[in-house]
Coordinates of C-alpha atoms in Angstrom, one line a residue:
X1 CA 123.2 -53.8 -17.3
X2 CA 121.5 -51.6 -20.0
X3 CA 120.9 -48.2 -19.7
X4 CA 117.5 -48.1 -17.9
X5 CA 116.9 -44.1 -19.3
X6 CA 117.5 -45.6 -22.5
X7 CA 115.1 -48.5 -22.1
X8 CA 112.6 -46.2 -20.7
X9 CA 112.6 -43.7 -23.4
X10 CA 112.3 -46.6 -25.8
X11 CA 109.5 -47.7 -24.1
X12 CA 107.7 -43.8 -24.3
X13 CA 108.7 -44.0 -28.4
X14 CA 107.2 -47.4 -28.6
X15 CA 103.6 -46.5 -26.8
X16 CA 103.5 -42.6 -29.4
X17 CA 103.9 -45.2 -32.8
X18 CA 101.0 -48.0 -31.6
X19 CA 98.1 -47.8 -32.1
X20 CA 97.1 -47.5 -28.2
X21 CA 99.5 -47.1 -25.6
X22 CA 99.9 -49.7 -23.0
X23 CA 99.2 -48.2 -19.4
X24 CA 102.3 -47.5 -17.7
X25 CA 102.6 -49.7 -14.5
X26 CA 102.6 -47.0 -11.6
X27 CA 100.0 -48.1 -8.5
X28 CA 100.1 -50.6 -6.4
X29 CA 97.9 -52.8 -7.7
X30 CA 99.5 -52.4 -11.0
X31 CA 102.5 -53.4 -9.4
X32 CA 101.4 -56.5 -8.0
X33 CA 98.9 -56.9 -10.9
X34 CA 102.4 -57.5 -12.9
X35 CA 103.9 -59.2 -10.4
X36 CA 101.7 -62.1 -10.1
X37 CA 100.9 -62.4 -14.0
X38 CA 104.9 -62.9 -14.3
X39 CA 105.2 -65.6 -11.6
X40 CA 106.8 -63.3 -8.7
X41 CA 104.2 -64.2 -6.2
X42 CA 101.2 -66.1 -6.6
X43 CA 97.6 -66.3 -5.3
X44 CA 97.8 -68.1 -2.5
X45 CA 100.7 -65.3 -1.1
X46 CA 98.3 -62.1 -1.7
X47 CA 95.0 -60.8 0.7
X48 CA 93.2 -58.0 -1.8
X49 CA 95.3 -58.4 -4.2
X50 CA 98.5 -57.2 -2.1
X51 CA 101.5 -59.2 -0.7
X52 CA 99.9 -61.4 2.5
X53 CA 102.9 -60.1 4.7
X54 CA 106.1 -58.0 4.6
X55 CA 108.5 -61.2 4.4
X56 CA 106.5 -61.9 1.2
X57 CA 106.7 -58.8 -0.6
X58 CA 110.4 -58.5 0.0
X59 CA 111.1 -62.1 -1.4
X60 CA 108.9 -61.2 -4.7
X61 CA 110.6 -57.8 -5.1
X62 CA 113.9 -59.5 -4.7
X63 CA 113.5 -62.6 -7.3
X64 CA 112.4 -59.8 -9.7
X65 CA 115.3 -58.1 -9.3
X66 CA 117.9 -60.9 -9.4
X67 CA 115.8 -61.7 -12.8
X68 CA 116.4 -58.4 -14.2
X69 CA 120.2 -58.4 -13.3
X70 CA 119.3 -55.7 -10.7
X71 CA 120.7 -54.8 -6.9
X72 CA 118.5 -57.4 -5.0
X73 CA 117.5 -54.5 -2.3
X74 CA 114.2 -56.2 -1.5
X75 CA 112.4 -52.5 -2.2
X76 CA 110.7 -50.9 -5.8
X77 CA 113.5 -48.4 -6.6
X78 CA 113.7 -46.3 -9.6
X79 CA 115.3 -48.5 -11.2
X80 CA 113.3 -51.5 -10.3
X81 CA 110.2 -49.2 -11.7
X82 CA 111.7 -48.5 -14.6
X83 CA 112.5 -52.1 -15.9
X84 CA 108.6 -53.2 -14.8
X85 CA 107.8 -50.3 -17.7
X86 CA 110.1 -51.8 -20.3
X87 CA 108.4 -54.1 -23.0
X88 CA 108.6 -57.4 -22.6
X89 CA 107.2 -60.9 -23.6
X90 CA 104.5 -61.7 -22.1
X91 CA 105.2 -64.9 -20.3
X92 CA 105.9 -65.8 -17.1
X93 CA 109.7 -65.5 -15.6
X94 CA 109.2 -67.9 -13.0
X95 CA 106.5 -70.8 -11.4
X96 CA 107.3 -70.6 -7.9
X97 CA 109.7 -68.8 -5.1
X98 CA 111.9 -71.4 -5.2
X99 CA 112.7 -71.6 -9.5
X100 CA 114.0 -68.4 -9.2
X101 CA 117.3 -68.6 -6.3
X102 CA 118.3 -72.2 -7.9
X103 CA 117.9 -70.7 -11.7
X104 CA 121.2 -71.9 -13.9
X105 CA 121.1 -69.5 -16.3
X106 CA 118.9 -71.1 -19.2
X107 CA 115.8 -72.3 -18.1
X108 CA 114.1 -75.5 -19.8
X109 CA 110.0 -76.5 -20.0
X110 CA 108.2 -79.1 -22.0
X111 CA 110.2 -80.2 -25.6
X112 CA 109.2 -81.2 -29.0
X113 CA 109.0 -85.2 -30.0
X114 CA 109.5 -84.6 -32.9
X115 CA 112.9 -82.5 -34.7
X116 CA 111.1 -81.6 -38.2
X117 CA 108.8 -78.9 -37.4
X118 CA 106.0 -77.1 -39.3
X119 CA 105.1 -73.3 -39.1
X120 CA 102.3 -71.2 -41.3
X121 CA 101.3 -67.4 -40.6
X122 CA 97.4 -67.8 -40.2
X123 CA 96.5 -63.4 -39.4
X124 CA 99.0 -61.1 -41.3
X125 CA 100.6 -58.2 -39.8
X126 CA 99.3 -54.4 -41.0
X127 CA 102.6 -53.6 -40.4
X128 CA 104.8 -55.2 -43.0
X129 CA 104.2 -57.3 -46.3
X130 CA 103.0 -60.8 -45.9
X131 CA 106.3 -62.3 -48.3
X132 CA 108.7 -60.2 -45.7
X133 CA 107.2 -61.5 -42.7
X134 CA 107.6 -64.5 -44.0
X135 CA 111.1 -64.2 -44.7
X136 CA 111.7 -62.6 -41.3
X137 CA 110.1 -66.0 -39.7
X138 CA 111.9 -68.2 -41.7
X139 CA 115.1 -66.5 -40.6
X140 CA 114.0 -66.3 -37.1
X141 CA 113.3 -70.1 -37.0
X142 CA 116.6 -70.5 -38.7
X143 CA 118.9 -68.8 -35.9
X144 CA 117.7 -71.9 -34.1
X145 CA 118.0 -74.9 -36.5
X146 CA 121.7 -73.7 -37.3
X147 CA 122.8 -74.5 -33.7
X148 CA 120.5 -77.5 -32.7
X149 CA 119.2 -81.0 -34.9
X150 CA 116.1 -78.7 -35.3
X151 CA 114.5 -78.1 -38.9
X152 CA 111.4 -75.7 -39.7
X153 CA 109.4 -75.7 -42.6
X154 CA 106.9 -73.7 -44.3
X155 CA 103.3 -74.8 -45.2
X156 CA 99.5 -73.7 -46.1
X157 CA 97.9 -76.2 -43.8
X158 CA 95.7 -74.5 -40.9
X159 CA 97.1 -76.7 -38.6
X160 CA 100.8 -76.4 -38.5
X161 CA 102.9 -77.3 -35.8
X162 CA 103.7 -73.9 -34.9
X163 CA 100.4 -71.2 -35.7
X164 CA 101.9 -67.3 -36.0
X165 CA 99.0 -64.9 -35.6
X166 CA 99.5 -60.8 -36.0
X167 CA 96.6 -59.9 -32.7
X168 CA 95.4 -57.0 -30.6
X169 CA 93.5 -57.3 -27.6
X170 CA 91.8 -60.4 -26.2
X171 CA 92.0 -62.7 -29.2
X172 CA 91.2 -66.0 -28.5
X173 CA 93.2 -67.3 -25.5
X174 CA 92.1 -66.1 -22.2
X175 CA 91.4 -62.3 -20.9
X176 CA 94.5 -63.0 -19.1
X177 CA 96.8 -63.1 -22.4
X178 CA 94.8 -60.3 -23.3
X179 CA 97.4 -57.8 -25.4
X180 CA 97.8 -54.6 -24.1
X181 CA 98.8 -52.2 -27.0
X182 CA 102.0 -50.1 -27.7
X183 CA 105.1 -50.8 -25.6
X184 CA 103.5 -53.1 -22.9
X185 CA 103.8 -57.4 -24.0
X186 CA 105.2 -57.1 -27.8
X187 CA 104.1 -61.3 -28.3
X188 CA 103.9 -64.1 -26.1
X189 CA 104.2 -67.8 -27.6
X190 CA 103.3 -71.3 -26.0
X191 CA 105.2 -74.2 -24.7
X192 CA 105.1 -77.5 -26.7
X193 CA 102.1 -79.1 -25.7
X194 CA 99.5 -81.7 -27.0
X195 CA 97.1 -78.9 -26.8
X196 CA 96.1 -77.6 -29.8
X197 CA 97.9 -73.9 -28.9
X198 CA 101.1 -75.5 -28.1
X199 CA 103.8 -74.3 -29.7
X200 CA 101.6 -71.3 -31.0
X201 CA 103.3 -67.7 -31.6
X202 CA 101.0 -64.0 -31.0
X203 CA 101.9 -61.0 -31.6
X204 CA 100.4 -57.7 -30.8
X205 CA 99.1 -55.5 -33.4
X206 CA 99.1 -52.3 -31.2
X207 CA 103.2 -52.4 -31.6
X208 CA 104.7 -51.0 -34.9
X209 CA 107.2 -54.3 -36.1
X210 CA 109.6 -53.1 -38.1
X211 CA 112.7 -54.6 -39.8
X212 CA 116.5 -53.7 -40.0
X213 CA 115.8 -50.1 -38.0
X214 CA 116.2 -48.8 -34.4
X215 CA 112.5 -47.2 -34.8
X216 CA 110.0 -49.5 -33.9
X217 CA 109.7 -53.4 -32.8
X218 CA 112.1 -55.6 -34.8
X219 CA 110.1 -58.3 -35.4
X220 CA 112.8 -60.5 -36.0
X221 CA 114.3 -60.3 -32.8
X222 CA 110.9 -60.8 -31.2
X223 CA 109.9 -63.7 -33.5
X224 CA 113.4 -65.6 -32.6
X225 CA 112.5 -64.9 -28.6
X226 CA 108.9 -66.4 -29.1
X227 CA 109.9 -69.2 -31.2
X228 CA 112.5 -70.3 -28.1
X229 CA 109.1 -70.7 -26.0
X230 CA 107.7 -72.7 -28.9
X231 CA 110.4 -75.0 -28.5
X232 CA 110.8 -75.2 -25.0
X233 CA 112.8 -72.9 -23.5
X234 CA 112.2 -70.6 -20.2
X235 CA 112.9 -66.9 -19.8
X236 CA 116.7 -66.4 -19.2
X237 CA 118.3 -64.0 -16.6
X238 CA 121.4 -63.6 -18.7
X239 CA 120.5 -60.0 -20.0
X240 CA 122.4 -60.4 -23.2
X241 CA 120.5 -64.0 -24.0
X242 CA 118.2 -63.6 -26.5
X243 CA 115.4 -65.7 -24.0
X244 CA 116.0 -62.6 -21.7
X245 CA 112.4 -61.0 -20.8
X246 CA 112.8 -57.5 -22.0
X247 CA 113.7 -55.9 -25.5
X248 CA 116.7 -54.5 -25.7
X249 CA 116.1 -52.6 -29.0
X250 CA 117.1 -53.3 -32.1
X251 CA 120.6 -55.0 -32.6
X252 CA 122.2 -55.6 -36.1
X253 CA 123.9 -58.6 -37.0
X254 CA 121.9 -60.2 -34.5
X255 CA 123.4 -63.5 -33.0
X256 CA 122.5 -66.0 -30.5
X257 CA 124.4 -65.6 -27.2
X258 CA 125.8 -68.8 -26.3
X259 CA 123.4 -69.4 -23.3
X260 CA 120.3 -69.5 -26.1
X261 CA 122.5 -72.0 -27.5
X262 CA 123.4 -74.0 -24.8
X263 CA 119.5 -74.6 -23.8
X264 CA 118.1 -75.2 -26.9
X265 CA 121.0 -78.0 -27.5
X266 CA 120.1 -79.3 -24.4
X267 CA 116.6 -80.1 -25.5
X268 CA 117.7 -81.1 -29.2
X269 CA 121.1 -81.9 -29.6
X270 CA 124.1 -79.9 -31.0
X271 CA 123.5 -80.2 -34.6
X272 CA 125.9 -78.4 -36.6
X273 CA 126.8 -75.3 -34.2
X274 CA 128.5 -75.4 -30.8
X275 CA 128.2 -73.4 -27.8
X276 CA 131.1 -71.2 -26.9
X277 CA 132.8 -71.0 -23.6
X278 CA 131.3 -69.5 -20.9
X279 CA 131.6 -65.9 -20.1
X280 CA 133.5 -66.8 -17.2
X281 CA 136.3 -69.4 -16.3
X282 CA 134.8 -72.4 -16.3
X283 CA 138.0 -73.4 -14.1
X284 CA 139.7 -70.5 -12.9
X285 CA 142.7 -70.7 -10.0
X286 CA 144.9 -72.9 -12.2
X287 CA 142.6 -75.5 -12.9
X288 CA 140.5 -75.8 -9.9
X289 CA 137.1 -75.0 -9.5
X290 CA 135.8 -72.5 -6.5
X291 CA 132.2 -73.5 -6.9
X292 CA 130.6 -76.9 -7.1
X293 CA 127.0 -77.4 -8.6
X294 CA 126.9 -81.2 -8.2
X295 CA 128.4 -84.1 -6.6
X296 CA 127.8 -87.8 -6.6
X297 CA 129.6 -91.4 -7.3
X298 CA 129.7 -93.9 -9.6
X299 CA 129.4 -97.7 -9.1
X300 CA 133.8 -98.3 -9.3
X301 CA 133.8 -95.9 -6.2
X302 CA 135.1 -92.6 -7.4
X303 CA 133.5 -89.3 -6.4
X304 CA 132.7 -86.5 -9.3
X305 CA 132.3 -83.0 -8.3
X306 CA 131.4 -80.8 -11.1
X307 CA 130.7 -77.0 -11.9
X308 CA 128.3 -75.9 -14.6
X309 CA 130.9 -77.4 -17.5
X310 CA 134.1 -79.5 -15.8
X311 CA 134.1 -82.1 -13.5
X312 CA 136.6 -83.4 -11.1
X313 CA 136.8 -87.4 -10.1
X314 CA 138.1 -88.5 -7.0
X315 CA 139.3 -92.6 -7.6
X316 CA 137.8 -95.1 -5.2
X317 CA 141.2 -94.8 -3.2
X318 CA 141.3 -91.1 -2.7
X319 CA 143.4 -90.0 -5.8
X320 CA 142.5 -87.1 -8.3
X321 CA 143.9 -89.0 -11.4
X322 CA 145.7 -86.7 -13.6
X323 CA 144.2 -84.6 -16.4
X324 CA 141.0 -83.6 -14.2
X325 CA 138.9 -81.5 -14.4
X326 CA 137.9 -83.0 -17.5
X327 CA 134.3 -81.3 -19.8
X328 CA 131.8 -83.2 -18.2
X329 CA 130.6 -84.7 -22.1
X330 CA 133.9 -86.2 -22.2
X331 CA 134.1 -88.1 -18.9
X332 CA 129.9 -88.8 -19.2
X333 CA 129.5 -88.8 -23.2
X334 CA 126.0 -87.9 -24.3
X335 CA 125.6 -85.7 -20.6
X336 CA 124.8 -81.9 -21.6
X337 CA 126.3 -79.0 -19.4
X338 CA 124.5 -77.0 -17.0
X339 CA 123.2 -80.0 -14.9
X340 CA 121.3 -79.3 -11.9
X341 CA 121.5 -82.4 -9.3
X342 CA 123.0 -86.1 -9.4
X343 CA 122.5 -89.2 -7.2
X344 CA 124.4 -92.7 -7.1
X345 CA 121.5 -95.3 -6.4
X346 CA 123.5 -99.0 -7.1
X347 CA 124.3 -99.7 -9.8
X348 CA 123.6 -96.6 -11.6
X349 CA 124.0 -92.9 -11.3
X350 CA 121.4 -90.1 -12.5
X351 CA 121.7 -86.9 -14.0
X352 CA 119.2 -84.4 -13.7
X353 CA 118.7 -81.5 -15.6
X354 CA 115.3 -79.6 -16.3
X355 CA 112.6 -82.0 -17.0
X356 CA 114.8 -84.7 -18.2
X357 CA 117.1 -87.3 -16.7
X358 CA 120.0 -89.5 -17.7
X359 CA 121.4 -93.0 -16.3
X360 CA 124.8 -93.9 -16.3
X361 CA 126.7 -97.2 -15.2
X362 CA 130.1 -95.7 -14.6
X363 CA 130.7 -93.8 -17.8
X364 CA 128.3 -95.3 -19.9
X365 CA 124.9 -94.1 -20.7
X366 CA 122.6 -97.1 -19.4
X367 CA 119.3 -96.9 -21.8
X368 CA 118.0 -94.9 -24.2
X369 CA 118.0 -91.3 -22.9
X370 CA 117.1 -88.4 -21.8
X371 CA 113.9 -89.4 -20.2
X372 CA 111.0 -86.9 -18.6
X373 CA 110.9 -86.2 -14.7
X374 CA 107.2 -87.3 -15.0
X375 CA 109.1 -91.1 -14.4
X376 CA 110.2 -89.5 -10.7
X377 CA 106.8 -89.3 -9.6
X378 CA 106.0 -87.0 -6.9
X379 CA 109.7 -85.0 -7.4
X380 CA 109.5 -81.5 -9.2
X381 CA 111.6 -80.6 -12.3
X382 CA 114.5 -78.1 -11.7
X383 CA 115.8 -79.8 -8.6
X384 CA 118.8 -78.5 -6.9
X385 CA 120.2 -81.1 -5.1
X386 CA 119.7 -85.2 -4.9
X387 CA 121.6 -87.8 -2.6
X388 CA 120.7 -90.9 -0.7
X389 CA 120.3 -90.1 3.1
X390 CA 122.4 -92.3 5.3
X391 CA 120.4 -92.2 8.0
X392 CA 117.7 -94.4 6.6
X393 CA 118.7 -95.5 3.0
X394 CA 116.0 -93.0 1.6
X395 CA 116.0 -90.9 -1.9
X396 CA 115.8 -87.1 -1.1
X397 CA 115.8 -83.9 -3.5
X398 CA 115.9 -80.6 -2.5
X399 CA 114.7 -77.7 -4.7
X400 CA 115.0 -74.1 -3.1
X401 CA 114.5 -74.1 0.7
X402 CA 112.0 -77.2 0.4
X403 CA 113.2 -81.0 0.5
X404 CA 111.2 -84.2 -1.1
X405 CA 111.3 -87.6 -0.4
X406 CA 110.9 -90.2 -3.7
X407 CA 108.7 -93.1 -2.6
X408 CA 107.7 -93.7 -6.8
X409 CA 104.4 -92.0 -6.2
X410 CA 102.6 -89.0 -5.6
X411 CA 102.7 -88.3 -1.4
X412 CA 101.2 -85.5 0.0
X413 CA 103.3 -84.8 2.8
X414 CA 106.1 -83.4 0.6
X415 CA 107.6 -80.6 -0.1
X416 CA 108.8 -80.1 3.9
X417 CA 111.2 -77.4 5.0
X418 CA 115.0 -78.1 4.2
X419 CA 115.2 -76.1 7.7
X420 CA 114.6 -79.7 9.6
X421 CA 118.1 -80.3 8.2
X422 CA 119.4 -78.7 11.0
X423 CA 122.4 -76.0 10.0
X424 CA 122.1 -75.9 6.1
X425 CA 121.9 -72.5 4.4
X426 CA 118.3 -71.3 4.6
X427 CA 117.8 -70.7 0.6
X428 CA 119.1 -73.8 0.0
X429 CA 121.9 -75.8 -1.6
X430 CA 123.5 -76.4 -4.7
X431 CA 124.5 -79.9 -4.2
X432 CA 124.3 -82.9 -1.9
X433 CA 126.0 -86.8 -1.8
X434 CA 126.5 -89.8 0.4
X435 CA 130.1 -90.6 0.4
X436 CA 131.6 -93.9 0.6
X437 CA 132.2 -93.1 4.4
X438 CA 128.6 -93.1 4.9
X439 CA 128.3 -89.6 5.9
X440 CA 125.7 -87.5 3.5
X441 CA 127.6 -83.8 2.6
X442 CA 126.2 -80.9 1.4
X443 CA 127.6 -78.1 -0.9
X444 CA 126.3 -74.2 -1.1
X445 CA 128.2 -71.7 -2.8
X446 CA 132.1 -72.4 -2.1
X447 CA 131.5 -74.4 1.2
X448 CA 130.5 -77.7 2.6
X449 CA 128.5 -79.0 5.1
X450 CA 128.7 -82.3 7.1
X451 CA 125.5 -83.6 8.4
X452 CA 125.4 -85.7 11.7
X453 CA 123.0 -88.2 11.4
X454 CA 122.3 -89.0 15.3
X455 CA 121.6 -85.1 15.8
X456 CA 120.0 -84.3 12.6
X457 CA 122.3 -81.6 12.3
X458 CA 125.1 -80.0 10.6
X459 CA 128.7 -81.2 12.7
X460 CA 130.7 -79.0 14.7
X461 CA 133.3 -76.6 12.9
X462 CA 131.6 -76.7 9.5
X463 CA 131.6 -75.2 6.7
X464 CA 134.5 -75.9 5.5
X465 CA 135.9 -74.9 1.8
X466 CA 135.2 -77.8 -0.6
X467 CA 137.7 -76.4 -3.3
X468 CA 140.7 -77.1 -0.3
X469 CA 139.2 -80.2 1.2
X470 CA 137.8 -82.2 -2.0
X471 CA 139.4 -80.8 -4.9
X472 CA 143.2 -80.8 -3.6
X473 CA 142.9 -76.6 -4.5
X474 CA 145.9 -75.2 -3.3
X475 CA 145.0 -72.7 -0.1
X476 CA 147.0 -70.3 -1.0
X477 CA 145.6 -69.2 -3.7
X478 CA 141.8 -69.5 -2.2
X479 CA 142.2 -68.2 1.4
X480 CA 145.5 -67.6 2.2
X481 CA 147.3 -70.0 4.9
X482 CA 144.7 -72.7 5.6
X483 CA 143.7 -74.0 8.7
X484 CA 144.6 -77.3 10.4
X485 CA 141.0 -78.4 9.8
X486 CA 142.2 -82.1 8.6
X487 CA 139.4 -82.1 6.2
X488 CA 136.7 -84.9 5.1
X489 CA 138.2 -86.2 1.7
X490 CA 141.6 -87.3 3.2
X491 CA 139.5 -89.0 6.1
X492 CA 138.6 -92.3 5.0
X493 CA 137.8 -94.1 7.6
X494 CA 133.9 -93.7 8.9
X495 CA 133.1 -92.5 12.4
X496 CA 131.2 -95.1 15.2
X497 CA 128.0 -93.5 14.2
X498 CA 128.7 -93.4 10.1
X499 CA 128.6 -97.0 10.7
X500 CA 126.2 -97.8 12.9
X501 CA 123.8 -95.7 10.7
X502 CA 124.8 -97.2 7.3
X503 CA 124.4 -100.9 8.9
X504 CA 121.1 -99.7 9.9
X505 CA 120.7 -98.0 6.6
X506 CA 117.8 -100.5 5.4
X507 CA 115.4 -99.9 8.2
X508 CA 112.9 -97.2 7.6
X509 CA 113.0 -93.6 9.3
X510 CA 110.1 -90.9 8.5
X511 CA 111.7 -88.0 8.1

């Protein structure tokens, strides 16, 4: 975590050199005036401008936290205050409760068609030289083409792909993007869009930009963090990724963190530079894997389980083959890391991640992909979970604490509460499959749930630990002397009602 004092002061420094000083955010309604511009609660959850109710207040002040790498204590501490004062971008951390508890680290939007990019300065900075802030731009564009299939280039035309303006004020977009001098929003930049701002870069003129100096805005640093909205990318919560909200001063021999590089490969391909390894394990305990963020099958019957880079198969007889867990490119070529949800539907299996999918027959990529959610209709981007229900043959997501059936077209009566699944976490889960018993599982953190179809409930006696019962993870290790629990994954033969319900698995339930 940074210093927050040291943020702070930076922050007092900042609003002396501009040429107004943003207000600091002390009253309530500046509070929630923030904290609805940045996504924490929205319209709909606020009477006179204030939180509608207690429950909702907490939950805001608690995503904000968790985004800022805080204590989630649910209340405005001091610390809490002073990251609110720290400048920032100026666009939003998150869309809805529920993108915030299910977040992955990097965060993907809407994505370029197009690799070969255009950019042109159109309202020069007072700050520095127009040739220099050119040079910073090309430099900032280039920390993103060196790791992705990306190229930028320069031109005179008016209508570039990417349009940089030097602002203060309202200038031209709303009141809402309004800039709000010295030490407040430093720049905000748009998503790729067929609009004609999309892609766009601002930057406010009531900040000083500097370059290669701790006094001042670096504008390099800020340029690089717009330009990852121009091509897609969300606000991190890793607080040493660039796409992180705040600025955490200026930092020589800048480099992408591998997150930034992770996300912006996922929307473009690895080009010439490679993510490094996650900051933790990626399969710690000898190999095994505590966590799961996905689980599904594949048409020859084996079962995948997979964390945010490894994956572990299970063969259509109940064997972990040897040399598992296995990088899930190299068991799913052309598959990126960090993938959110996953669903066997025969023949094929899907991968979501973001606003993109993949099919796969087995280990092959079936099609030309990735391919936009927007194909999914009436499913939301960013889904946590997928898996075909057993109880009536039906396609079901789950996103946050909120649960969607896919029917192929827009139906109002979804999102419902994930809390009619009957014993599942009440935030939600982080994965979810049908198994070749029949029986539809459920995975949150480093448990599992089994879900009884003729209840609508979670069974008896659960959760249990998936590592143990699905991986093969040696107890010892985990928990200590396990119990005689018998587990699922050595159980292959379905219950009475497993199969009554999958032979009944074509008739139609509403749910």
């Amino acid at each position: 975590m940074m210093p927050r004092l040291v943020v702070l002061l930076l922050g007092c420094c900042l609003a002396a050199v501009g040429s107004m000083a943003a207000e600091p955010i002390e009253t309530q309604e500046q509070i929630w005036t923030f904290m609805k511009k940045y996504g924490y609660i929205t319209e709909e959850n606020m009477v006179n401008g204030m939180p509608k109710d207690e429950e909702t207040k907490t939950k805001s002040i608690t995503y904000f936290q968790k985004m800022g790498n805080m204590t989630m204590t649910g209340t405005l501490d001091e610390e809490s205050m002073e990251l609110m004062n720290t400048p920032r971008c100026g666009m939003k951390d998150m869309e809805s409760f529920a993108d915030m508890m299910r977040r992955k680290r990097y965060a993907l939007g809407p994505r370029w068609r197009q690799t070969d990019l255009t950019w042109n300065i159109l309202e020069d900075s007072d700050d520095l030289p127009r040739a220099q802030v050119e040079s910073i731009m090309a430099r900032a564009f280039k920390a993103w083409s060196d790791v992705s299939t990306l190229t930028f280039s320069k031109v005179t035309t008016n209508e570039p792909d990417i349009k940089i303006i030097f602002a203060a004020g309202e200038h031209g977009d709303g009141i809402e993007a309004r800039f709000d001098g010295g030490g407040g929003v430093l720049a905000h930049a748009y998503f790729p869009t067929s609009n004609s701002i999309g892609g766009d870069a601002h930057f406010d003129e009531g900040e000083r930009f500097t370059e290669g100096t701790s006094t001042g805005i670096n504008l390099f640093q800020v340029a690089a963090h717009e330009f990852g909205h121009s091509l897609g990318l969300r606000h991190s919560d890793i607080e040493d990724a660039l796409m992180f909200p705040y600025y955490r001063g200026y930092v020589p021999n800048f480099q992408l963190h591998r997150d930034d590089i992770a996300g912006i490969q996922a929307h473009y391909g690895e080009g010439n530079g490679q993510p490094e390894e996650p900051d933790t394990p990626s399969t710690p305990l000898d190999n095994c894997m505590p966590q799961i963020s996905l689980a599904t099958r594949t048409e020859d019957g084996s079962a995948y389980f997979a964390n945010e880079t490894h994956v572990f198969r299970r063969t259509s007889n109940n064997i972990i083959p040897a040399g598992y867990p296995k990088r899930i490119g190299d068991e799913f070529p052309g598959l990126p890391t960090n993938l959110d949800a996953a669903i066997f539907y025969s023949p094929y299996t899907y991968f979501f991640k973001g606003s993109q999918y993949w099919r796969f027959q087995n280990q092959e990529m079936a099609g030309t992909y990735p391919r936009p959610m927007s194909d999914w209709r009436g499913v939301p981007t960013d889904v946590d979970s997928a898996f075909v229900w057993s109880r009536n043959g039906g396609i079901y997501f789950t996103k946050g604490n909120q649960y969607y059936r896919y029917t192929g077209r827009e139906n109002s009566f979804y999102p419902q509460p994930l809390s009619h699944f009957r014993g599942l976490p009440s935030d939600g889960v982080d994965a979810a499959f049908q198994y070749s018993n029949s029986i539809t599982y459920f995975f949150k953190g480093s448990d599992y749930y089994r879900f009884n179809d003729s209840t609508v409930m979670v069974d008896n006696g659960y959760p249990l630990n998936t590592a143990i019962q699905w991986l093969g993870c040696d107890p010892n290790e985990l928990l200590g002397p396990p119990a005689d629990t018998g587990g699922d994954a050595t159980v292959m033969v379905p219950s009475m009602v497993a199969v009554l319900f999958s032979a009944l698995s074509a008739i139609y339930y509403a749910f």
